[in-house]
Short mmCIF file of C-alpha atoms in Angstrom, two decimals:
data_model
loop_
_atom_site.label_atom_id
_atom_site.label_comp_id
_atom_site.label_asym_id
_atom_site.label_seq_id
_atom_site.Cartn_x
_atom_site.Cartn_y
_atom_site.Cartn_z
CA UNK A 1 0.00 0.00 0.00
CA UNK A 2 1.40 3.41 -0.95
CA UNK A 3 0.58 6.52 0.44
CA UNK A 4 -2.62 7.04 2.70
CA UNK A 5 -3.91 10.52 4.25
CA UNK A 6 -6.87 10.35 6.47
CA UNK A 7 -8.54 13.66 5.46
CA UNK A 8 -11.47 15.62 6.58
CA UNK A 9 -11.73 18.76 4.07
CA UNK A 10 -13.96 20.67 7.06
CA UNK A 11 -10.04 20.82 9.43
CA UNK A 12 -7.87 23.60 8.67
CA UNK A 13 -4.73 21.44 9.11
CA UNK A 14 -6.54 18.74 6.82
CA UNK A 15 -6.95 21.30 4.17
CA UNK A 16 -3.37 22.42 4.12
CA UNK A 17 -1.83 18.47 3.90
CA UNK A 18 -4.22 18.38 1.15
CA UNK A 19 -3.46 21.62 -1.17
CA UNK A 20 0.56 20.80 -0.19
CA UNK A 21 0.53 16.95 -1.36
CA UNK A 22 -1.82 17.78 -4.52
CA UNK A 23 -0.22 20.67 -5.09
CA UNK A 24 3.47 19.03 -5.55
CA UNK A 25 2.23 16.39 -7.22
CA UNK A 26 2.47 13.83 -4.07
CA UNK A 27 0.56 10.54 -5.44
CA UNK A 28 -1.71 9.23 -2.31
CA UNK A 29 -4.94 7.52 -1.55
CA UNK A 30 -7.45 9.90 0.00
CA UNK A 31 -9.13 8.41 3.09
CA UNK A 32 -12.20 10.78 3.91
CA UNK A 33 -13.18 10.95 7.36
CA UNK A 34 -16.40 12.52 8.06
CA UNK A 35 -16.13 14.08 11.56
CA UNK A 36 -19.12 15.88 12.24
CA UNK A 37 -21.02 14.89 9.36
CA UNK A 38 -20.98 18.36 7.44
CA UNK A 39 -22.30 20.85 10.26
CA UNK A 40 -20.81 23.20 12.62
CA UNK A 41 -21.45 25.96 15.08
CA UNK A 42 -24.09 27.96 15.94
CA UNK A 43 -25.86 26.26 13.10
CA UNK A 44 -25.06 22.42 14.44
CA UNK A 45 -26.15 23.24 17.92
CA UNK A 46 -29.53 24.77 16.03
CA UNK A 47 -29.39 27.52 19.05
CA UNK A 48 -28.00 30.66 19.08
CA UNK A 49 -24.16 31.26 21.06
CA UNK A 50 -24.83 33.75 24.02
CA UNK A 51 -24.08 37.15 22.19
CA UNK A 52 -21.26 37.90 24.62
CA UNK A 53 -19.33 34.53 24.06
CA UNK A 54 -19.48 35.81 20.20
CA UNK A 55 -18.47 39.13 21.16
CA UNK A 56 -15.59 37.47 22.73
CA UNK A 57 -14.62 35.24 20.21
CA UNK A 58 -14.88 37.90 17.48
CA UNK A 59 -12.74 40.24 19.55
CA UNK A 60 -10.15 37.77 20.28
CA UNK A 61 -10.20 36.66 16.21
CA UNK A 62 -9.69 40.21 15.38
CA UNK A 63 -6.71 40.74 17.44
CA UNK A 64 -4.89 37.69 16.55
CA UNK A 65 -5.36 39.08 12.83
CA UNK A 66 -3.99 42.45 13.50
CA UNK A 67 -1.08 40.44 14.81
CA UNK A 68 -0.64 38.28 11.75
CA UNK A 69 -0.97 41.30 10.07
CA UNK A 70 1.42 42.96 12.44
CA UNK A 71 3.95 40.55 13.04
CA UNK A 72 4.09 38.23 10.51
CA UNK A 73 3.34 39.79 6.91
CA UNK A 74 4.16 43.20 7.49
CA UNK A 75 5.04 44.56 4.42
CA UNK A 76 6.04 41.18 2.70
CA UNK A 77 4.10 39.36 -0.15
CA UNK A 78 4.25 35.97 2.11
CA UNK A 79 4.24 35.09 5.53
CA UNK A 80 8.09 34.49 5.61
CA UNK A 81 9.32 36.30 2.70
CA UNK A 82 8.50 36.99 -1.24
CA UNK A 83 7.66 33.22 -1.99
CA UNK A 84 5.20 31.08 -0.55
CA UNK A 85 5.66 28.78 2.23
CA UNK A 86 4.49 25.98 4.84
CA UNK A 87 3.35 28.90 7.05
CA UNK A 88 1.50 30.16 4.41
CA UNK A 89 -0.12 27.25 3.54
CA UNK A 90 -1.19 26.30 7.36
CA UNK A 91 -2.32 30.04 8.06
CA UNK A 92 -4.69 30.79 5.20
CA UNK A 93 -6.39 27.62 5.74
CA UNK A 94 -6.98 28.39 9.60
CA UNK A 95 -8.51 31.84 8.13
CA UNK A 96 -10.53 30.14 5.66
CA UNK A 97 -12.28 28.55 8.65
CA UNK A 98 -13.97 31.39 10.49
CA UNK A 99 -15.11 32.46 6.85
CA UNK A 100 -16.88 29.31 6.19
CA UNK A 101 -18.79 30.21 8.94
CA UNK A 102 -19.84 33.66 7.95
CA UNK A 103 -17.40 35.31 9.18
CA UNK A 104 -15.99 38.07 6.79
CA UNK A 105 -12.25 38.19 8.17
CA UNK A 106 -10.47 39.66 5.21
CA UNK A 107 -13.20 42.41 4.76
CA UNK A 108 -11.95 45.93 6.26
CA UNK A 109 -8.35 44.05 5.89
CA UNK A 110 -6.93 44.91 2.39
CA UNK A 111 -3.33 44.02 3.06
CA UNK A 112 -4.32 40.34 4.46
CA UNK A 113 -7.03 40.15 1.21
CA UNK A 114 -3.93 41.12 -0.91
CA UNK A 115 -2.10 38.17 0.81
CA UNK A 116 -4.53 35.91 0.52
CA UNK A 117 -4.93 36.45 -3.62
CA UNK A 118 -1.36 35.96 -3.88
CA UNK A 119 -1.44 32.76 -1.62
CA UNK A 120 -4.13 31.59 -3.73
CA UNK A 121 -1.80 32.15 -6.91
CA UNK A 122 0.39 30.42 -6.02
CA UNK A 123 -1.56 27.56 -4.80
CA UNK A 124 -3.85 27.86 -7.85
CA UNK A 125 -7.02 28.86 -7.89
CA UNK A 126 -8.60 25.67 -8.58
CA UNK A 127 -6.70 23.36 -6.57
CA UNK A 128 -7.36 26.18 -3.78
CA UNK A 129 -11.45 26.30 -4.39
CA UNK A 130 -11.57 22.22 -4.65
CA UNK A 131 -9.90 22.47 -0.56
CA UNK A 132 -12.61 24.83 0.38
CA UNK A 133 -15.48 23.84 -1.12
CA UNK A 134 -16.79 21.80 1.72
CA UNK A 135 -16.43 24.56 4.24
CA UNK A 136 -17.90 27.48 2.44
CA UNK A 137 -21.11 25.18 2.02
CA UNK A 138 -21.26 24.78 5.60
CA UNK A 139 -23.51 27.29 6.01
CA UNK A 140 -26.32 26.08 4.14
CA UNK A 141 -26.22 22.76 6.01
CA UNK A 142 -29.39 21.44 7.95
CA UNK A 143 -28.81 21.13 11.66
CA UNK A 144 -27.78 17.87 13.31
CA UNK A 145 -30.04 14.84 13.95
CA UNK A 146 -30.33 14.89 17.85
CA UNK A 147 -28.71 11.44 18.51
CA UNK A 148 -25.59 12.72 16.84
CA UNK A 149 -26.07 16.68 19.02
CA UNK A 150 -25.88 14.42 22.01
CA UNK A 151 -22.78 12.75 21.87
CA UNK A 152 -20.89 15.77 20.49
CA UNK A 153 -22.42 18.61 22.46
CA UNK A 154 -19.65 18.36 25.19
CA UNK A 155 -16.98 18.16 23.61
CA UNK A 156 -18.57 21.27 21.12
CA UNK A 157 -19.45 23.02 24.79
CA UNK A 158 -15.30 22.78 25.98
CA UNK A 159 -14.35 23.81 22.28
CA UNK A 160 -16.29 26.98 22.72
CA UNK A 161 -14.79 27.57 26.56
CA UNK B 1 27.69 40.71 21.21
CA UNK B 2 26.98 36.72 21.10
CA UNK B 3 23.84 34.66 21.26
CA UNK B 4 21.61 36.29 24.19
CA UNK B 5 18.67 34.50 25.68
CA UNK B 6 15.64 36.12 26.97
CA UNK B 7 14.15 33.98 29.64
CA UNK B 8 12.14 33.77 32.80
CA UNK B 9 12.81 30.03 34.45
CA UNK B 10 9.57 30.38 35.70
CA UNK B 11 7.81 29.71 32.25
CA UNK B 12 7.82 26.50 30.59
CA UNK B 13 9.70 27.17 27.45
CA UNK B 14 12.20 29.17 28.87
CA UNK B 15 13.08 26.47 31.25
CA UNK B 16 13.54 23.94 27.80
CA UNK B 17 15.29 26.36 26.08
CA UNK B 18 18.02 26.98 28.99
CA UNK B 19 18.23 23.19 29.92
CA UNK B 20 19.11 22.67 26.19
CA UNK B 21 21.73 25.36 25.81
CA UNK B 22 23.57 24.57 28.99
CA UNK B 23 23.11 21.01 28.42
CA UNK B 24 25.16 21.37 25.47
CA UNK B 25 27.51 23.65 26.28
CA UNK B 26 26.50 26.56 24.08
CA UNK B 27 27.77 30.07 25.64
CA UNK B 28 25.34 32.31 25.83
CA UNK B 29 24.38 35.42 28.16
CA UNK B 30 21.41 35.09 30.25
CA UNK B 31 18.58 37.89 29.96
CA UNK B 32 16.17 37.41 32.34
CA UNK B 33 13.16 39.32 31.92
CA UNK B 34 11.17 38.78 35.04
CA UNK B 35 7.18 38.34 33.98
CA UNK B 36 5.58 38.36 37.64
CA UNK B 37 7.56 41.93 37.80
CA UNK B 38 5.90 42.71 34.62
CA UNK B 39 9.28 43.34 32.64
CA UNK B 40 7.82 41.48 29.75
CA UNK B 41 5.87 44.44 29.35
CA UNK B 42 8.83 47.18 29.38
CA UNK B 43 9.18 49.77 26.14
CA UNK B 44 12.85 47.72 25.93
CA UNK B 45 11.53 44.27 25.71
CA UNK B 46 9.06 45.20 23.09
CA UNK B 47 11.98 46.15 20.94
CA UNK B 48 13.29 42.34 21.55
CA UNK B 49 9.77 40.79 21.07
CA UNK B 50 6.25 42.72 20.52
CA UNK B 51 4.55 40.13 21.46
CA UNK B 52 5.42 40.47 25.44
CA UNK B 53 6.65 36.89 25.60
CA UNK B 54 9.40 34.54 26.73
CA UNK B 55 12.10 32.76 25.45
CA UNK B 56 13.51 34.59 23.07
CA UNK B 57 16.77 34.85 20.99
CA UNK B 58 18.91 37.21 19.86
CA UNK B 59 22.00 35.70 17.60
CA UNK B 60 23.40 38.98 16.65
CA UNK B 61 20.88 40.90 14.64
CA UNK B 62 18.23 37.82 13.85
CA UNK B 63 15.68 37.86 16.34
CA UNK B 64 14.07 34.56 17.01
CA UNK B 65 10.76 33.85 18.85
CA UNK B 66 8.97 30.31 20.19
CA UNK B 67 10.68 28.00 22.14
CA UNK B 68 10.54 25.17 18.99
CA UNK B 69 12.08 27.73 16.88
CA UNK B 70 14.68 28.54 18.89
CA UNK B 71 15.27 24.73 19.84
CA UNK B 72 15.81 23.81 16.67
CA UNK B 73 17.94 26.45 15.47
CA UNK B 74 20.10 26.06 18.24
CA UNK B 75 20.37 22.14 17.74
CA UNK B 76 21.39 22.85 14.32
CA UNK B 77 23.67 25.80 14.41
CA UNK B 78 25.42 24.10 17.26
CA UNK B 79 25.23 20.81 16.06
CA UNK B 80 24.21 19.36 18.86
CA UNK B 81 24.35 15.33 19.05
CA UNK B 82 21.59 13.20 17.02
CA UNK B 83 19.25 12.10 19.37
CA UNK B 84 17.94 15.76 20.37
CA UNK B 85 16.64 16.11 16.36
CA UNK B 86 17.10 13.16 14.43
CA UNK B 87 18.16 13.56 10.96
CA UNK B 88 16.69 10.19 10.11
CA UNK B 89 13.34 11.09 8.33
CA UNK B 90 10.49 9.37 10.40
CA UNK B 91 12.49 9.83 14.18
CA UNK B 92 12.51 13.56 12.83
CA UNK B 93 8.75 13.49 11.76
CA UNK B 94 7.99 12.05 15.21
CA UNK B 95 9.33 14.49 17.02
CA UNK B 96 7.40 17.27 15.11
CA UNK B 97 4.24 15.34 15.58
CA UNK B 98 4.82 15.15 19.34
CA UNK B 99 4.96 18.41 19.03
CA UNK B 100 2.36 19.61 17.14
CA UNK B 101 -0.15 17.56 19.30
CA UNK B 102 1.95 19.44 22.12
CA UNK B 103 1.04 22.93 20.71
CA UNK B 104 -2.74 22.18 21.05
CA UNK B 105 -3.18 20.30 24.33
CA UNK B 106 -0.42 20.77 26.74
CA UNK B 107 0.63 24.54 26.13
CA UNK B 108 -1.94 26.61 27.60
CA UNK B 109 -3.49 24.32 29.55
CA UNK B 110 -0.53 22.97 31.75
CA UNK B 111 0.54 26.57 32.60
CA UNK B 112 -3.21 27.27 33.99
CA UNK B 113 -1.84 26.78 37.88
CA UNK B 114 0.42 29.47 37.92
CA UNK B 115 -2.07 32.09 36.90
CA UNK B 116 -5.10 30.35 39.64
CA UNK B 117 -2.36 29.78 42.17
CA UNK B 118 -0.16 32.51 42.58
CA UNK B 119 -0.83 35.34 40.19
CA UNK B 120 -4.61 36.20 40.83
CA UNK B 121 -3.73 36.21 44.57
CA UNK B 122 -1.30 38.43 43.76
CA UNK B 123 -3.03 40.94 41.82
CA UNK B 124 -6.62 40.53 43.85
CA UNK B 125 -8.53 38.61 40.70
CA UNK B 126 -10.92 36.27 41.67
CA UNK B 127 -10.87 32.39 39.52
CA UNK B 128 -13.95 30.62 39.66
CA UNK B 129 -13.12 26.87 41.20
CA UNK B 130 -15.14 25.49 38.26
CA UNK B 131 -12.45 26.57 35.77
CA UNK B 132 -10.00 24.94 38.28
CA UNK B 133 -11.68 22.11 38.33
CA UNK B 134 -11.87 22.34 34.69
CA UNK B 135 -8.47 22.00 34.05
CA UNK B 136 -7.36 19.63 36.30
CA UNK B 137 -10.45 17.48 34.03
CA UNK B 138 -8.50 18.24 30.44
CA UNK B 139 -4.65 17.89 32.20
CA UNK B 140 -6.03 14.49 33.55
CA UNK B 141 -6.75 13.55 29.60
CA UNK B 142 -4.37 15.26 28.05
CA UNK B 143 -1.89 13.19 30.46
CA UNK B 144 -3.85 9.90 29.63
CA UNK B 145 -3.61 10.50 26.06
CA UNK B 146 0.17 11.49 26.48
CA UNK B 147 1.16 7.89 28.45
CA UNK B 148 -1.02 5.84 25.95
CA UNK B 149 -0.06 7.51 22.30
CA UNK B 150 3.13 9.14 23.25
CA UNK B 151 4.91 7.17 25.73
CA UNK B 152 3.65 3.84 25.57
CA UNK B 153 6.15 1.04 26.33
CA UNK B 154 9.05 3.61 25.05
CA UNK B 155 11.63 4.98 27.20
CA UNK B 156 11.33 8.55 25.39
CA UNK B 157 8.24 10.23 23.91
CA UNK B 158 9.11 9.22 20.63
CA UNK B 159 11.45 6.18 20.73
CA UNK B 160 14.28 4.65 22.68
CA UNK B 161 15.73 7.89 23.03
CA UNK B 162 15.61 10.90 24.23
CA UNK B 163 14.45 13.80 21.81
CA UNK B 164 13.45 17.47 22.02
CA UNK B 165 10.15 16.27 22.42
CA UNK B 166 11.23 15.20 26.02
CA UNK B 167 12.59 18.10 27.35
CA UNK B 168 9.34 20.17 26.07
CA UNK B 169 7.30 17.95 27.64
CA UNK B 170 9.02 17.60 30.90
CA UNK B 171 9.03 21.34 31.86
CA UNK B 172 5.19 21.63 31.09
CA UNK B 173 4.58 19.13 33.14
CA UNK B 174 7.08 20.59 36.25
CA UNK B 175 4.75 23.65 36.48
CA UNK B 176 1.25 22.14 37.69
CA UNK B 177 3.91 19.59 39.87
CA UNK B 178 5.32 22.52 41.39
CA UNK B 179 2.17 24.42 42.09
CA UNK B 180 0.83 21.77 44.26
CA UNK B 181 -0.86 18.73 41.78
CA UNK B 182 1.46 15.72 41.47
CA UNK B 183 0.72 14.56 38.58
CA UNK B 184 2.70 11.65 38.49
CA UNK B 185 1.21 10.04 41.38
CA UNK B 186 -0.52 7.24 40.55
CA UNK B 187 1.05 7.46 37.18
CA UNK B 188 3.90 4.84 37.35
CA UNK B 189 4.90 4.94 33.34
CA UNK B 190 5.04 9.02 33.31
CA UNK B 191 7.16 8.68 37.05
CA UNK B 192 9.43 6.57 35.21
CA UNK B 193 9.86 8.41 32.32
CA UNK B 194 10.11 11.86 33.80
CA UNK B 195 13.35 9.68 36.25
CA UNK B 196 14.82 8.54 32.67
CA UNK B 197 14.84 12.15 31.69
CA UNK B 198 16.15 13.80 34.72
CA UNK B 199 19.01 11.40 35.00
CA UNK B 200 20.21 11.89 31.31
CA UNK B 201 19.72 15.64 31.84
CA UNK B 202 21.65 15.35 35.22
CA UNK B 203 20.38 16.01 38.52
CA UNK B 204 22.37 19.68 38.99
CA UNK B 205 21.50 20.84 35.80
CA UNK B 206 17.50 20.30 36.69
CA UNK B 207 17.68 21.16 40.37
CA UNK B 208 18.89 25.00 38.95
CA UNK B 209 16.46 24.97 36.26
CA UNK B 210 13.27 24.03 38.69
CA UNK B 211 14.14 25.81 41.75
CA UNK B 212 12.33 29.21 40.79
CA UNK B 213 8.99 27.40 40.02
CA UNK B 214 9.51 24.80 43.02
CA UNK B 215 10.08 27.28 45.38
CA UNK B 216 6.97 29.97 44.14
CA UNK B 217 4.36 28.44 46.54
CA UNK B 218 6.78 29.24 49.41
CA UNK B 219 7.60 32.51 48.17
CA UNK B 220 4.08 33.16 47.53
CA UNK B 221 3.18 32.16 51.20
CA UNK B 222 6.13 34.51 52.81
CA UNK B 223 5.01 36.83 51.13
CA UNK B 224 8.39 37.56 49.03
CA UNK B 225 7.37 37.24 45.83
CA UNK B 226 7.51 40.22 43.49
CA UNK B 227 4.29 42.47 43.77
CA UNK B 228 3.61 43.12 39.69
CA UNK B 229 3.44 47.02 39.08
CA UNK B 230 -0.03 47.97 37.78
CA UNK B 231 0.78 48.78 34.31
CA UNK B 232 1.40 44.52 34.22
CA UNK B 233 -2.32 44.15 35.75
CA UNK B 234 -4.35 44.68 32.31
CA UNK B 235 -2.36 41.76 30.61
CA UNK B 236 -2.16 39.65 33.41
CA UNK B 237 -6.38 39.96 33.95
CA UNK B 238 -6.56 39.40 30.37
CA UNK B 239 -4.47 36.13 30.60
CA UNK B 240 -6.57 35.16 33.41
CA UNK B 241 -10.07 36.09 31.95
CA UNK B 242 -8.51 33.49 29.18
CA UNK B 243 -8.68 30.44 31.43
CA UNK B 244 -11.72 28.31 30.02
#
């Protein structure tokens, strides 16, 4: 047996072994692993978050952009310098995330919208789209079959904490 | 001026990153920037790191931040022996999974104590016992999932010897030891492991290393410790407001 990844396109770190082994032309056997079965906050839980834990969360997103921003691109065209890189690769997939859900995180942000056109370059564009599809449909999914809520709502509750 | 290193032994990284440098002999001059006196803060430090944290290097003009980095650089630039970051691919690949899983579920939670135990006393913030109890719940399975994945029937986290991976883990798991939970009671595969690391690291090397963190809950009830100036209080609430 040759290579194997066990993927889940809805993971950020999923997404970036993905676009890197496809990308370089890495032959493997994709092994899709369902995790939640295509749903995901507030829409999974079918209730609303308590409007100050989104507040929160939201705050605390926006300052870890401004230090990305900050501290890490500054005034480069990549993460670590003027080509792409592993850091790129793992970041924009972790921002692709809150976007999937909704959240606009590279509106009000041109230099990090700059970034990530020149991320998805370099990645190219299809290969980029194809990683995301699943999570920017997210948010048209139904919400979870209760037997399913049940078992996950826990761990979901200690994810949001 | 030669390789400086920014460090507080009282944080978990720092301690790794000193153990490893003096472990191997690399000459270096000690900066310590002393967090519970809120020098992490200071207009100078920010010029060293804006990000208020420790370790950090300085080799020169390159400016290095998080204690993996700065690991790893050093273990190459010195050349430091094998085992610390094999060359061989998959021992190598271990070690980086080790710590990746690290990243997520021991930093951050392991370092909880510190902030319940000594600084909110300190600075008059109040921590709700359920969040204590809380994260004595996810070190408890983040230990569990350490012995069975990591640790197994090895000697070292990631093999028969001892890696990086080792030292990282050991000095995250010192801190909630030395604020009062002894975590490796009861646990007779982590007691044993954490003895096969402090012997190869040598037991002079560790006793200077741990002695600030062993000794804070004394401090703390003399009454010696450092009293943070306000100007530290913001971050420190912040930090503390963090705890889930």
């Amino acid at each position: 047996m040759g290579l194997e990844l066990y993927l889940d396109l809805l993971s950020q770190p999923c997404r970036a072994v993905y676009i890197f082994a496809r990308k370089n032309g890495i032959p493997f056997e994709l092994r899709t692993v369902e995790l939640l079965k295509g749903v995901m906050l507030p829409v999974f839980l079918g209730e609303p978050v308590s409007p100050q834990m989104l507040a929160a969360t939201l705050a605390e997103l926006d300052e870890t952009l401004q230090l990305l921003e900050d501290k890490f691109l500054q005034n480069k065209a990549f993460l670590i310098g003027s080509h792409i890189s592993l850091a790129d690769l793992v970041a924009i997939t972790e921002l692709m995330h809150p976007v999937g859900a909704g959240c606009q995180v590279f509106e009000g942000r041109p230099k990090l919208a700059a970034w990530r056109q020149r991320v998805e370059a370099a990645v190219g564009e299809d290969l980029f789209q194809e990683a995301h599809k699943v999570i920017l449909k997210v948010k048209d999914s139904p919400p979870a079959d209760p037997t399913i809520k049940q078992k996950l709502m826990p761990g979901l509750l200690a994810m949001i904490r | 001026m030669g390789l400086e290193l920014y460090l507080d032994l009282l944080s978990q990284p720092s301690r790794a990153v000193y153990i490893f440098a003096k472990k191997n002999g690399i000459p270096f001059e000690l900066r310590t920037v002393e967090v519970l006196k809120g020098q992490h803060l200071s207009k100078e430090f920010f010029q060293v790191n804006s990000l208020h944290r420790v370790p950090v290097l300085k080799d020169g003009d390159f400016i290095l931040t998080e204690s993996v980095a700065i690991l790893i650089y050093l273990s190459i630039k010195y050349q430091t022996a094998d085992y610390w970051y094999p060359p061989d691919l998959q021992a190598r690949a271990r070690v980086h999974e080790y710590l990746g899983w690290h990243a997520d579920c021991i930093r951050g939670t392991f370092g909880v104590s510190l902030w319940t135990r000594v600084v909110a006393p300190l600075i008059g913030a109040q921590v709700p016992e359920e969040k204590v109890k809380r994260n004595r719940a996810i070190m408890d399975q983040a230990l569990q999932q350490l012995e069975d994945k990591f640790l197994g029937d090895r000697a070292f986290l990631t093999g028969q010897q001892l890696t990086l991976a080792d030292l990282m883990a050991l000095e995250e798991l010192m801190q909630p030891v030395a604020l009062g939970y002894d975590l490796f009671e009861g646990r007779p595969r982590l007691a044993a492991w954490r003895g096969r690391v402090e012997a190869f690291l040598g037991a002079e090397l560790c006793q200077e290393a741990h002695s600030p963190i062993l000794s804070i809950l004394e401090q703390a009830a003399k009454k010696t410790l450092p009293v943070p100036p306000p100007e530290a209080y913001p971050n420190m609430l912040l930090r503390i407001a963090k705890i889930p």
